[in-house]
Coordinates of C-alpha atoms and ligand atoms in Angstrom, one line a residue:
M1 CA -2.5 15.1 -57.5
K2 CA 1.4 14.9 -58.0
K3 CA 1.7 17.4 -55.2
F4 CA -0.6 15.4 -52.9
V5 CA 1.4 12.2 -53.6
S6 CA 4.8 13.8 -52.8
L7 CA 3.3 15.4 -49.7
L8 CA 2.1 11.9 -48.7
L9 CA 5.6 10.5 -49.3
V10 CA 7.1 13.4 -47.3
M11 CA 4.8 12.5 -44.4
L12 CA 5.4 8.8 -44.5
L13 CA 9.1 9.4 -44.4
V14 CA 8.7 11.6 -41.4
L15 CA 6.6 9.2 -39.6
S16 CA 9.0 6.3 -40.2
L17 CA 11.9 8.5 -39.0
V18 CA 9.9 9.4 -35.9
S19 CA 9.1 5.8 -35.2
F20 CA 12.6 4.7 -35.8
A21 CA 13.8 7.4 -33.4
S22 CA 11.5 6.2 -30.7
A23 CA 12.3 2.6 -31.1
E24 CA 15.9 3.5 -31.0
E25 CA 15.3 5.6 -27.8
K26 CA 13.3 2.8 -26.0
K27 CA 15.4 2.0 -23.0
K28 CA 15.6 -1.4 -21.8
V29 CA 15.2 -2.0 -17.9
G30 CA 15.9 -5.4 -16.3
I31 CA 13.8 -6.4 -13.3
A32 CA 15.0 -9.2 -11.1
M33 CA 12.6 -10.4 -8.4
P34 CA 13.3 -13.1 -5.9
T35 CA 10.6 -15.7 -6.1
Q36 CA 7.0 -16.3 -7.1
S37 CA 6.4 -18.4 -4.2
L38 CA 5.8 -15.5 -1.8
E39 CA 2.8 -13.5 -2.7
R40 CA 4.2 -10.0 -2.7
W41 CA 6.9 -10.4 -5.3
N42 CA 4.3 -11.4 -7.8
R43 CA 2.6 -8.1 -7.2
D44 CA 5.9 -6.2 -7.3
G45 CA 7.0 -7.8 -10.5
A46 CA 3.6 -7.1 -12.2
Y47 CA 3.5 -3.4 -11.0
L48 CA 7.0 -2.8 -12.1
K49 CA 6.6 -4.3 -15.4
E50 CA 3.3 -2.5 -16.1
Q51 CA 4.4 0.9 -14.9
F52 CA 7.7 0.9 -16.7
E53 CA 6.0 -0.3 -19.9
A54 CA 3.4 2.4 -19.6
A55 CA 6.1 4.9 -19.4
G56 CA 7.6 3.8 -22.8
Y57 CA 10.4 1.4 -21.5
E58 CA 11.1 -2.1 -22.6
A59 CA 10.8 -4.1 -19.3
I60 CA 12.3 -7.7 -18.9
L61 CA 11.1 -9.3 -15.7
C62 CA 12.6 -12.5 -14.2
Y63 CA 12.1 -14.4 -11.1
S64 CA 14.9 -16.7 -9.7
D65 CA 13.1 -19.3 -7.4
N66 CA 14.7 -18.0 -4.3
K67 CA 18.1 -19.5 -5.6
N68 CA 21.1 -17.1 -5.5
D69 CA 23.1 -18.9 -8.3
Q70 CA 20.1 -18.6 -10.4
Q71 CA 19.7 -14.9 -9.7
V72 CA 23.2 -14.5 -10.6
N73 CA 22.7 -16.1 -14.0
D74 CA 19.5 -14.3 -14.6
I75 CA 21.3 -10.8 -14.0
D76 CA 24.1 -11.9 -16.2
N77 CA 21.5 -12.6 -18.9
L78 CA 19.9 -9.2 -18.5
L79 CA 23.2 -7.5 -18.8
S80 CA 24.0 -9.6 -22.0
Q81 CA 20.6 -8.5 -23.4
G82 CA 22.0 -4.9 -23.1
V83 CA 19.7 -3.5 -20.4
D84 CA 20.3 0.2 -19.6
L85 CA 19.3 -0.2 -15.9
L86 CA 18.9 -3.0 -13.4
I87 CA 16.2 -3.1 -10.7
I88 CA 17.2 -5.9 -8.3
C89 CA 15.4 -7.4 -5.2
A90 CA 18.2 -9.7 -3.8
I91 CA 17.6 -13.2 -2.7
D92 CA 21.1 -13.0 -0.9
G93 CA 22.3 -9.4 -0.4
D94 CA 26.0 -10.7 -0.1
G95 CA 25.6 -13.2 -3.0
L96 CA 25.7 -10.8 -6.0
N97 CA 29.2 -9.4 -6.0
T98 CA 30.4 -10.8 -9.3
V99 CA 27.5 -9.8 -11.2
M100 CA 27.3 -6.4 -9.6
D101 CA 30.9 -5.8 -10.5
R102 CA 30.2 -6.7 -14.1
A103 CA 27.2 -4.0 -14.1
A104 CA 29.6 -1.5 -12.6
E105 CA 32.1 -2.3 -15.4
E106 CA 29.6 -1.9 -18.0
G107 CA 28.2 1.3 -16.5
V108 CA 24.8 -0.1 -15.9
P109 CA 23.1 1.6 -12.9
V110 CA 21.5 -0.5 -10.3
I111 CA 18.5 0.2 -8.1
S112 CA 18.4 -2.1 -5.2
Y113 CA 14.7 -2.8 -4.7
D114 CA 13.2 -3.4 -1.2
R115 CA 16.2 -5.2 -0.1
L116 CA 19.6 -3.8 0.0
I117 CA 22.6 -5.4 -1.9
G118 CA 25.9 -5.2 -0.2
N119 CA 27.9 -3.9 -3.2
D120 CA 28.9 -0.4 -4.0
A121 CA 27.6 -1.0 -7.6
V122 CA 24.2 0.0 -6.2
S123 CA 23.3 3.5 -7.2
Y124 CA 20.1 4.1 -5.2
Y125 CA 17.9 2.0 -2.8
V126 CA 14.1 2.1 -2.9
S127 CA 12.4 0.6 0.0
F128 CA 10.1 1.0 3.0
D129 CA 11.4 2.2 6.3
N130 CA 12.4 -1.3 7.4
Y131 CA 13.2 -0.4 11.0
T132 CA 9.9 1.5 11.4
V133 CA 8.2 -1.7 10.1
G134 CA 9.5 -3.6 13.2
T135 CA 8.8 -0.7 15.5
L136 CA 5.3 -0.7 14.6
Q137 CA 4.9 -4.4 15.3
G138 CA 6.7 -4.0 18.6
K139 CA 4.6 -1.1 19.5
F140 CA 1.3 -3.1 18.6
V141 CA 2.2 -5.7 21.1
E142 CA 3.2 -3.0 23.8
S143 CA -0.2 -1.4 23.3
A144 CA -2.2 -4.6 22.9
L145 CA -0.9 -6.0 26.1
D146 CA -0.9 -2.4 27.7
L147 CA 2.6 -3.3 29.0
A148 CA 3.3 0.3 30.1
N149 CA 0.7 -0.2 32.8
A150 CA 1.3 -3.8 33.5
G151 CA 2.4 -3.4 37.1
D152 CA 3.2 -6.9 38.4
K153 CA 1.4 -8.7 35.7
T154 CA 3.7 -10.8 33.3
Y155 CA 3.1 -11.9 29.7
N156 CA 4.7 -14.6 27.5
I157 CA 5.9 -13.8 24.1
E158 CA 8.0 -15.7 21.3
F159 CA 9.7 -14.2 18.1
T160 CA 10.0 -15.3 14.7
A161 CA 12.2 -13.3 12.4
G162 CA 13.0 -13.4 8.6
D163 CA 15.8 -14.7 6.3
P164 CA 19.3 -13.8 7.5
A165 CA 20.4 -13.5 3.7
D166 CA 17.8 -10.6 3.5
N167 CA 19.3 -7.4 4.7
N168 CA 15.8 -6.3 5.9
A169 CA 15.4 -9.1 8.3
G170 CA 17.6 -7.6 11.0
Y171 CA 16.1 -4.3 10.7
F172 CA 12.6 -5.7 11.1
F173 CA 13.5 -7.8 14.2
N174 CA 15.7 -5.0 15.8
G175 CA 12.9 -2.5 15.3
A176 CA 10.4 -4.8 17.3
Y177 CA 13.0 -6.0 19.7
D178 CA 14.2 -2.6 20.6
V179 CA 10.5 -1.7 21.6
L180 CA 10.0 -4.7 23.8
K181 CA 13.6 -5.2 25.2
G182 CA 12.9 -2.9 28.2
Y183 CA 9.9 -5.0 29.2
I184 CA 11.8 -8.3 28.7
E185 CA 14.6 -7.0 30.9
A186 CA 12.0 -5.8 33.6
G187 CA 10.6 -9.3 33.5
T188 CA 7.0 -7.9 32.4
L189 CA 7.5 -9.9 29.2
K190 CA 9.0 -13.3 29.3
V191 CA 10.3 -15.2 26.2
V192 CA 9.6 -18.6 27.5
S193 CA 11.7 -20.6 25.1
G194 CA 14.6 -18.2 25.9
Q195 CA 15.1 -17.6 22.2
T196 CA 15.8 -13.9 21.8
E197 CA 18.8 -13.7 19.4
F198 CA 18.1 -13.0 15.8
Q199 CA 20.0 -16.0 14.5
Q200 CA 18.0 -18.3 17.1
V201 CA 14.5 -16.9 15.7
A202 CA 15.4 -16.3 12.0
T203 CA 13.6 -18.2 9.3
A204 CA 15.6 -19.1 6.1
Q205 CA 13.9 -17.9 2.9
W206 CA 10.9 -16.6 5.1
S207 CA 9.5 -20.2 4.7
T208 CA 6.0 -20.8 6.1
D209 CA 6.8 -24.4 6.7
T210 CA 10.0 -23.6 8.5
A211 CA 8.3 -21.0 10.8
L212 CA 5.4 -23.6 11.3
A213 CA 7.8 -26.4 12.5
R214 CA 9.7 -24.2 14.8
A215 CA 6.6 -22.9 16.4
Q216 CA 5.2 -26.5 16.9
N217 CA 8.4 -27.4 18.5
I218 CA 8.4 -24.5 20.8
L219 CA 4.7 -25.0 21.8
A220 CA 5.4 -28.7 22.5
S221 CA 8.5 -28.0 24.5
Y222 CA 7.4 -24.9 26.5
Y223 CA 3.7 -24.6 26.4
A224 CA 2.3 -28.0 26.6
D225 CA 2.0 -27.9 30.3
G226 CA -0.7 -25.0 30.1
T227 CA 1.8 -21.9 30.0
V228 CA -0.3 -19.2 28.6
L229 CA 1.2 -17.8 25.2
D230 CA 0.2 -14.1 24.9
A231 CA 2.0 -12.9 21.8
W232 CA 4.1 -14.1 18.9
L233 CA 5.9 -11.5 17.2
C234 CA 6.3 -12.5 13.5
S235 CA 8.3 -10.3 11.1
N236 CA 6.2 -10.9 8.1
D237 CA 3.1 -12.6 6.7
S238 CA 4.6 -15.8 5.4
T239 CA 6.1 -16.6 8.8
A240 CA 2.9 -15.5 10.6
A241 CA 0.9 -18.1 8.4
G242 CA 3.2 -20.9 9.8
V243 CA 2.9 -19.6 13.4
A244 CA -0.8 -19.0 13.2
Q245 CA -1.2 -22.6 11.8
A246 CA 0.9 -24.1 14.8
I247 CA -1.1 -22.1 17.2
E248 CA -4.3 -23.4 16.0
S249 CA -3.2 -27.1 15.9
D250 CA -0.8 -27.3 18.8
Y251 CA -1.5 -24.6 21.4
A252 CA -3.8 -25.9 24.2
G253 CA -4.9 -22.6 25.7
D254 CA -8.0 -20.8 24.7
N255 CA -6.9 -17.1 24.7
A256 CA -6.5 -15.3 21.5
V257 CA -2.7 -15.0 20.9
I258 CA -1.6 -11.6 19.4
V259 CA 0.3 -12.5 16.1
T260 CA 1.9 -9.8 14.2
G261 CA 2.8 -9.9 10.5
Q262 CA 3.8 -7.8 7.5
D263 CA 2.6 -7.3 3.9
G264 CA -1.2 -7.8 3.7
D265 CA -1.0 -11.2 1.8
I266 CA -4.5 -12.2 0.9
A267 CA -4.3 -15.4 3.1
N268 CA -3.1 -13.4 6.1
L269 CA -5.9 -10.9 5.6
R270 CA -8.3 -13.8 5.8
N271 CA -6.6 -14.9 9.1
I272 CA -7.1 -11.4 10.4
V273 CA -10.8 -11.5 9.7
D274 CA -11.0 -15.0 11.3
G275 CA -8.9 -13.8 14.4
K276 CA -5.9 -16.0 13.6
Q277 CA -3.6 -13.2 13.1
T278 CA -4.0 -9.8 14.8
M279 CA -2.3 -7.1 12.5
T280 CA -0.2 -6.8 9.4
V281 CA 2.1 -3.9 8.5
Y282 CA 0.9 -3.0 5.1
K283 CA 3.5 -1.7 2.5
N284 CA 1.8 -0.4 -0.7
V285 CA 4.0 -2.0 -3.3
A286 CA 2.3 -0.2 -6.3
N287 CA 3.7 2.9 -4.7
E288 CA 7.1 1.3 -4.4
A289 CA 7.0 0.5 -8.1
T290 CA 6.0 4.2 -8.8
V291 CA 8.9 5.6 -6.8
T292 CA 11.3 3.2 -8.5
L293 CA 10.1 4.2 -11.8
E294 CA 10.8 7.9 -11.1
V295 CA 14.1 7.2 -9.7
A296 CA 14.9 5.1 -12.9
K297 CA 13.7 8.0 -15.1
G298 CA 15.9 10.5 -13.2
I299 CA 18.9 8.0 -13.6
L300 CA 18.3 7.5 -17.3
S301 CA 17.7 11.3 -18.2
G302 CA 20.7 12.3 -16.1
A303 CA 18.6 14.4 -13.8
A304 CA 19.6 15.2 -10.3
I305 CA 18.3 12.6 -7.8
D306 CA 17.9 14.0 -4.4
E307 CA 15.0 15.1 -2.2
S308 CA 13.5 17.2 -4.8
L309 CA 12.5 14.1 -6.7
I310 CA 9.8 13.4 -4.2
A311 CA 7.7 16.1 -5.8
N312 CA 7.3 13.7 -8.9
F313 CA 5.8 10.9 -6.6
G314 CA 2.2 11.9 -6.8
G315 CA 1.8 12.5 -3.1
I316 CA 3.3 9.2 -2.0
E317 CA 4.8 9.6 1.5
C318 CA 8.3 8.9 1.1
A319 CA 11.7 10.1 2.8
F320 CA 15.1 10.7 1.1
D321 CA 17.7 9.2 3.4
T322 CA 21.4 9.2 3.0
T323 CA 22.6 8.2 6.5
S324 CA 20.8 4.9 7.2
Y325 CA 21.9 2.3 4.7
F326 CA 25.4 1.4 3.4
T327 CA 26.8 -0.9 1.0
S328 CA 30.2 -1.0 2.5
E329 CA 31.8 0.8 5.4
G330 CA 31.4 4.4 4.9
H331 CA 29.6 4.1 1.6
F332 CA 26.2 5.2 2.1
T333 CA 23.3 4.7 -0.3
P334 CA 21.0 7.4 -1.2
S335 CA 17.6 5.9 -0.4
F336 CA 13.9 6.6 -0.9
L337 CA 12.0 5.1 2.0
L338 CA 8.2 4.8 1.9
V339 CA 6.0 4.7 5.0
P340 CA 4.2 1.5 6.0
T341 CA 0.7 1.4 7.8
V342 CA -0.7 -0.8 10.6
V343 CA -3.8 -2.9 9.3
T344 CA -6.0 -4.8 11.8
K345 CA -9.5 -6.1 11.5
D346 CA -10.7 -2.6 12.3
N347 CA -9.3 -0.8 9.4
L348 CA -9.3 -3.4 6.5
Q349 CA -11.4 -0.8 4.5
Y350 CA -8.0 1.1 4.2
L351 CA -6.8 -1.5 1.9
V352 CA -9.8 -1.3 -0.2
D353 CA -9.5 2.6 -0.4
T354 CA -5.9 2.0 -1.9
G355 CA -7.8 0.8 -5.0
L356 CA -5.7 -2.5 -4.9
Y357 CA -8.2 -4.8 -2.9
Q358 CA -12.0 -5.3 -2.9
W359 CA -14.2 -7.0 -0.6
D360 CA -15.4 -10.6 -1.4
G361 CA -18.0 -11.2 1.2
E362 CA -16.4 -10.5 4.6
Y363 CA -13.0 -11.2 3.2
L364 CA -10.6 -9.2 1.0
I365 CA -9.3 -10.2 -2.4
A366 CA -6.9 -8.5 -4.7
K367 CA -8.5 -6.3 -7.4
Ligands
BGC1 C1 10.3 -7.7 2.4 C2 9.0 -8.1 3.1 C3 8.6 -9.7 2.8 C4 9.9 -10.6 2.9 C5 9.7 -11.9 2.5 C6 11.3 -8.7 2.8 O1 12.6 -8.3 2.2 O2 10.5 -6.4 2.7 O3 7.9 -7.4 2.7 O4 7.8 -10.0 3.6 O5 11.1 -10.0 2.3 O6 9.3 -12.0 1.2

């Protein structure tokens, strides 16, 4: 009996030491997302938190209501809580210098998530190939209007881009514009409003209401006389939602206008079924979270982080890129760039096959 009791005591001691050690080792990760007002960041935040916790990390998630000052405070707080690593999706890529410098001073590595921060404290960048997102939108319009075989036919188009504070927005716009530029120069495509510069077509904070108001304005000023609108290239779903609404209420023509988007937001997938939006460039953000987790694990364990890490991504298509993105002149950021997919009415089942969406009658809802 005595022997049994002492054995039990030894086991209890070992167990408590083990749990003390694992509590000690539990690394803390701070996740700063921009806003809950746009659908995708809710999904990103949830997947990141869930996946980091499942991997044994403590994950602190915050949203900053699309306000740069608030994000600076939130990241300061995360640093004060002693996080071992930061994952940040910036509201303003150039607005985080002070707090990034603090992270660097305290030796806290930073993964720039989805949007690149313009500060050399960034250790790695995880995103989708943003230029390709734009290219896919441009090519979609090119092929839907069969521009290559247009001959003397001409088509009318308008552009709506994203938030200039978001480093991605220029990549999306340029990717699309570069595909269509030749047709615009040749006169096959006409931008009736004349607004072709990024700054003219940008949408602060990617706001649906701002995109709606600008689209209404353009429709009233340039299309009210019966001019046909063939396509509206929108950089993402939140802006496409505003443009589609304006077309529905303020466009007099009865042709189906081609409207592009990005993300696969539920409301936009509904619009795709209803013919109010034509395509979206889908980015699987659960996969983006998985890649981020693997990069974080590599950083926190001191492993080499290079192309070889892709083998840990469980088959997620991704490129390791060291030449496309830089945080200051000559300071290139090692980047893991996932691959986006075009979704239209014809391949919505692709989303169901990801396991993240399900059918609800003829529409899709999140799973
Ligand atoms: C993201 C897009 C998103 C947009 C607005 C961009 O940085 O890459 O997926 O639509 O922000 O939230």
